[in-house]
XYZ file of N, CA and C in Angstrom:
306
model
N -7.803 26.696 -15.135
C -6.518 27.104 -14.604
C -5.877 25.928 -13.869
N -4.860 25.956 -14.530
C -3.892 24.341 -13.544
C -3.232 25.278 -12.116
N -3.532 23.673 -11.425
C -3.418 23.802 -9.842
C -1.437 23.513 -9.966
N -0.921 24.705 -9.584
C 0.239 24.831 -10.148
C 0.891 25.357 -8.196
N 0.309 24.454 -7.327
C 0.771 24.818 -6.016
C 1.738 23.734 -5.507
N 2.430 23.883 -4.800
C 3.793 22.972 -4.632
C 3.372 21.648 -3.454
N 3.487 20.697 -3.480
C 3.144 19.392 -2.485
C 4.682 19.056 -2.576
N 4.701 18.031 -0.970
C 5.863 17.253 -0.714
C 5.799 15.958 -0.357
N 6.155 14.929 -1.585
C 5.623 13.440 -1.414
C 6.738 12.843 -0.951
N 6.494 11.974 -0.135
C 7.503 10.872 0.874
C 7.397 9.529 0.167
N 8.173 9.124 -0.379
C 8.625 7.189 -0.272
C 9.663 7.046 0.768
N 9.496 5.398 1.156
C 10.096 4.619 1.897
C 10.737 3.616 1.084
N 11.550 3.311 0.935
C 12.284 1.931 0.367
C 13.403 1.152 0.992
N 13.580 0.166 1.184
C 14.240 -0.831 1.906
C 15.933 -1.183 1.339
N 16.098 -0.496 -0.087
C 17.552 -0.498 -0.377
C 17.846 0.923 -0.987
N 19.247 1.359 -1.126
C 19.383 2.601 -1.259
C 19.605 2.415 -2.996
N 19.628 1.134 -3.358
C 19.570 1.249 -4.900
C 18.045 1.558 -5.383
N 16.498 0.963 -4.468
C 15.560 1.578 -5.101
C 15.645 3.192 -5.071
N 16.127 3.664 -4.151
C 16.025 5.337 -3.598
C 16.754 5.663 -4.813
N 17.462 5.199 -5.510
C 18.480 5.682 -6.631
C 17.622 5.804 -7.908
N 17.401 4.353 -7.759
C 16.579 4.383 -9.256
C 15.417 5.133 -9.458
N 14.524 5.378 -8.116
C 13.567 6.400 -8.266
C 13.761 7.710 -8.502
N 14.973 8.152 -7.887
C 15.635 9.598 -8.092
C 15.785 9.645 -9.374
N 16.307 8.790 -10.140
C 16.736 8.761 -12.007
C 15.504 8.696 -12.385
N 14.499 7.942 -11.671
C 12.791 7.914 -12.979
C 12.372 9.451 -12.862
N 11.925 10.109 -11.208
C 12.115 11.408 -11.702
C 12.480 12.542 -12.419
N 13.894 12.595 -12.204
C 14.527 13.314 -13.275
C 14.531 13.126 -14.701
N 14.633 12.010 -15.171
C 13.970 11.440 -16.372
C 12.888 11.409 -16.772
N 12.037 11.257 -16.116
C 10.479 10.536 -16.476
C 9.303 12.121 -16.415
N 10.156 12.988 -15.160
C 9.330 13.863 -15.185
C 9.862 15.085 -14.942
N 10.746 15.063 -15.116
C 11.829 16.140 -15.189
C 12.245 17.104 -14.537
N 12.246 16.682 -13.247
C 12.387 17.283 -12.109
C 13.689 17.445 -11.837
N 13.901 18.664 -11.200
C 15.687 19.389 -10.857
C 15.985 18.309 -9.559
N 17.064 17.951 -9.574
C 17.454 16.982 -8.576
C 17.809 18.284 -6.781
N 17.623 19.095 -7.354
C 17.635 20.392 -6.069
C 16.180 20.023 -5.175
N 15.605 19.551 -6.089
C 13.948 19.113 -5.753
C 13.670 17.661 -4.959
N 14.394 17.232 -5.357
C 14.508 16.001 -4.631
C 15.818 15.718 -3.556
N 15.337 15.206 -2.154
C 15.796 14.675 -0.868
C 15.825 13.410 -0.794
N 16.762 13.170 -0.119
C 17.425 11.392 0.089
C 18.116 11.329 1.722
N 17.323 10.641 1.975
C 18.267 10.465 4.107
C 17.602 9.330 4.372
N 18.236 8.968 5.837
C 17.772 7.756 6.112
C 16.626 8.374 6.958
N 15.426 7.266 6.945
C 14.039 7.275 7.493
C 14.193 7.337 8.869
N 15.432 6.961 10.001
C 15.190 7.042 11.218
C 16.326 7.819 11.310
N 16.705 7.656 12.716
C 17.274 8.356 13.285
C 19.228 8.019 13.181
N 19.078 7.045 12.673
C 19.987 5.860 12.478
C 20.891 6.516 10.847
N 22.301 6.364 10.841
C 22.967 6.243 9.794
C 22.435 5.093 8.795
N 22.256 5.014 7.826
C 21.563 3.716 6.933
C 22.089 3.438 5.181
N 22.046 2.613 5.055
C 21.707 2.213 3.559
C 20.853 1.350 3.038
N 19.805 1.580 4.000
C 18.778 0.864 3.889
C 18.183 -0.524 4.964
N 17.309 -0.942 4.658
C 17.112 -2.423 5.754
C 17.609 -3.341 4.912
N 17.554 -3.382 3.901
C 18.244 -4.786 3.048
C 19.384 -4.640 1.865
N 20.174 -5.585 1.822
C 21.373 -5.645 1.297
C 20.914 -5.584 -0.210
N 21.604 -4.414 -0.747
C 21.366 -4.629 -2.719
C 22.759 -4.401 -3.491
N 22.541 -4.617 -4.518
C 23.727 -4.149 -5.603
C 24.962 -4.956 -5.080
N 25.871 -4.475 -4.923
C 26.917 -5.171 -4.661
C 27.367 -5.683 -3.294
N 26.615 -5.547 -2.147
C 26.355 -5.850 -1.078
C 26.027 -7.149 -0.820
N 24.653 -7.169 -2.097
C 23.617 -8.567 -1.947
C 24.467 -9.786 -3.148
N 25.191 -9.011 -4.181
C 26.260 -9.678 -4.570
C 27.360 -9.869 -4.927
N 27.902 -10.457 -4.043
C 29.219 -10.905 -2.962
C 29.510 -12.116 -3.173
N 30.907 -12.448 -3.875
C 31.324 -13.881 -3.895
C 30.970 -14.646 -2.887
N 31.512 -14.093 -1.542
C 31.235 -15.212 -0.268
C 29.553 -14.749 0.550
N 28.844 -14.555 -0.356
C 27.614 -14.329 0.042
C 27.329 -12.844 0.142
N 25.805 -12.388 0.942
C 25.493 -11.330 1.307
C 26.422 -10.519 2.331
N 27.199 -9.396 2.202
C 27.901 -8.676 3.102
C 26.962 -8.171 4.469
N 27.379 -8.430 5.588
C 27.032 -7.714 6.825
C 27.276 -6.532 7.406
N 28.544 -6.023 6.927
C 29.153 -5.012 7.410
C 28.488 -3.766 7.095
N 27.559 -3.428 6.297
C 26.514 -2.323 6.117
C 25.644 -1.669 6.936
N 25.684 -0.358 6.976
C 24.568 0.129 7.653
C 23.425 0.047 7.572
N 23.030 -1.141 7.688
C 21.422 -1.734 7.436
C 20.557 -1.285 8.743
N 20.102 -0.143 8.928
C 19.699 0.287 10.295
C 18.037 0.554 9.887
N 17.605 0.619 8.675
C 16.287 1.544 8.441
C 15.970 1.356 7.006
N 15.244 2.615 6.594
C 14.955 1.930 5.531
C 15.471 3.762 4.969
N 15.158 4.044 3.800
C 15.457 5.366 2.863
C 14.319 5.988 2.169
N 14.536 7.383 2.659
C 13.511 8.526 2.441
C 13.407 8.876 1.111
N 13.108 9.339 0.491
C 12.971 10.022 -0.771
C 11.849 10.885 -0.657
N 12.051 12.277 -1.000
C 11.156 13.457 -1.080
C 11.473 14.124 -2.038
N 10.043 15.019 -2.281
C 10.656 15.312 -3.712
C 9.435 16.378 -3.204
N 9.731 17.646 -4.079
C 9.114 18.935 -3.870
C 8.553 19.123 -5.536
N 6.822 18.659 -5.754
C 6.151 18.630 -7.028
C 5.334 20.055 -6.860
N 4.582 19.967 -8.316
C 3.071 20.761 -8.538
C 2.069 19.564 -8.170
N 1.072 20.260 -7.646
C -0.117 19.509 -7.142
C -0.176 18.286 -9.120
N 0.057 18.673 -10.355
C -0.323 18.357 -11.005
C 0.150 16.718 -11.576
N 1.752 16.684 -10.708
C 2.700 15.746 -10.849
C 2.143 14.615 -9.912
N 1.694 14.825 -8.996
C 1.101 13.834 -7.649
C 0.902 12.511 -8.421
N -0.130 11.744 -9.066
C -0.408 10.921 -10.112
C 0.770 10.187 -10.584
N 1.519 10.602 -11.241
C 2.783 10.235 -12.074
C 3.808 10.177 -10.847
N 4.333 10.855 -9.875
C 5.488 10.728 -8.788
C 4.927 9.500 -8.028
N 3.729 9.172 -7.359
C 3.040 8.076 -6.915
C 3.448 7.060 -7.802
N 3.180 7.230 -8.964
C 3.541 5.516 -9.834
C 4.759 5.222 -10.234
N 5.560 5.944 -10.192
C 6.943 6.241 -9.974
C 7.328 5.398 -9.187
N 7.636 6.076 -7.926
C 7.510 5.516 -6.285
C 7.488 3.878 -6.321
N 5.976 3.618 -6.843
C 5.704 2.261 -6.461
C 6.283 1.607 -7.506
N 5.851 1.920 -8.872
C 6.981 1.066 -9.608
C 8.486 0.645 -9.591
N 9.325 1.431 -8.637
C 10.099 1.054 -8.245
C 10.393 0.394 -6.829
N 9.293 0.503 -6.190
C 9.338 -0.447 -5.079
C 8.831 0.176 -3.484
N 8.651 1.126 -3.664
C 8.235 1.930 -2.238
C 7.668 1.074 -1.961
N 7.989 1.142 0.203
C 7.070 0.385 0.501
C 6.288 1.269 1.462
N 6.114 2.899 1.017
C 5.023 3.738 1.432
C 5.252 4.759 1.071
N 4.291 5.158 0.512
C 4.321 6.804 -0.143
C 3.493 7.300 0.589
N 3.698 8.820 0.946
C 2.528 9.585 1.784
C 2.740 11.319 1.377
N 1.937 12.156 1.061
C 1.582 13.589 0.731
C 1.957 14.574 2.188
N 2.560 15.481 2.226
C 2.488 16.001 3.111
C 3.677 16.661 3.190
């Protein structure tokens, strides 16, 4: 009998374009309802992350400052115990810089 009970896995990522692209490998990769998956900033702080990406990081006259670079970005996602494995390599293949169960 598959262990078909619900877990809630946490990544951390440092731009809000990894938080993006992981949200799309999910829904894609494992086909998860985007109702299922959460996105906020990790502190307490308004954010788009700790580091400048996408069109931020390129900028004719360099890297832009004016961003809410306060933290880093949450991603949660509400699995079956069976997905754990595959959402983990997910995560890191796109760059988490911490995943945790709970």
């Amino acid at each position: 009998m598959a262990d078909d009970s619900t877990v809630t896995i946490r990544a951390s990522f440092s731009t809000r374009e990894a938080a993006d692209l992981a949200v799309e490998h999910l829904v894609q990769q494992q086909g998860i309802s985007r109702p299922d998956i959460f996105i906020q900033s990790a502190t307490d702080e308004n954010t788009s992350g700790s580091m400048a990406s996408g069109g931020d990081a390129s900028h004719d006259e360099g890297t832009r400052d004016d961003g809410a670079l306060e933290g880093d970005i949450e991603v949660s996602v509400d699995i079956t115990a069976g997905q754990i494995a595959a959402v983990q390599r997910i995560f890191g293949d796109v760059g988490a810089m911490r995943v945790s169960k709970g």
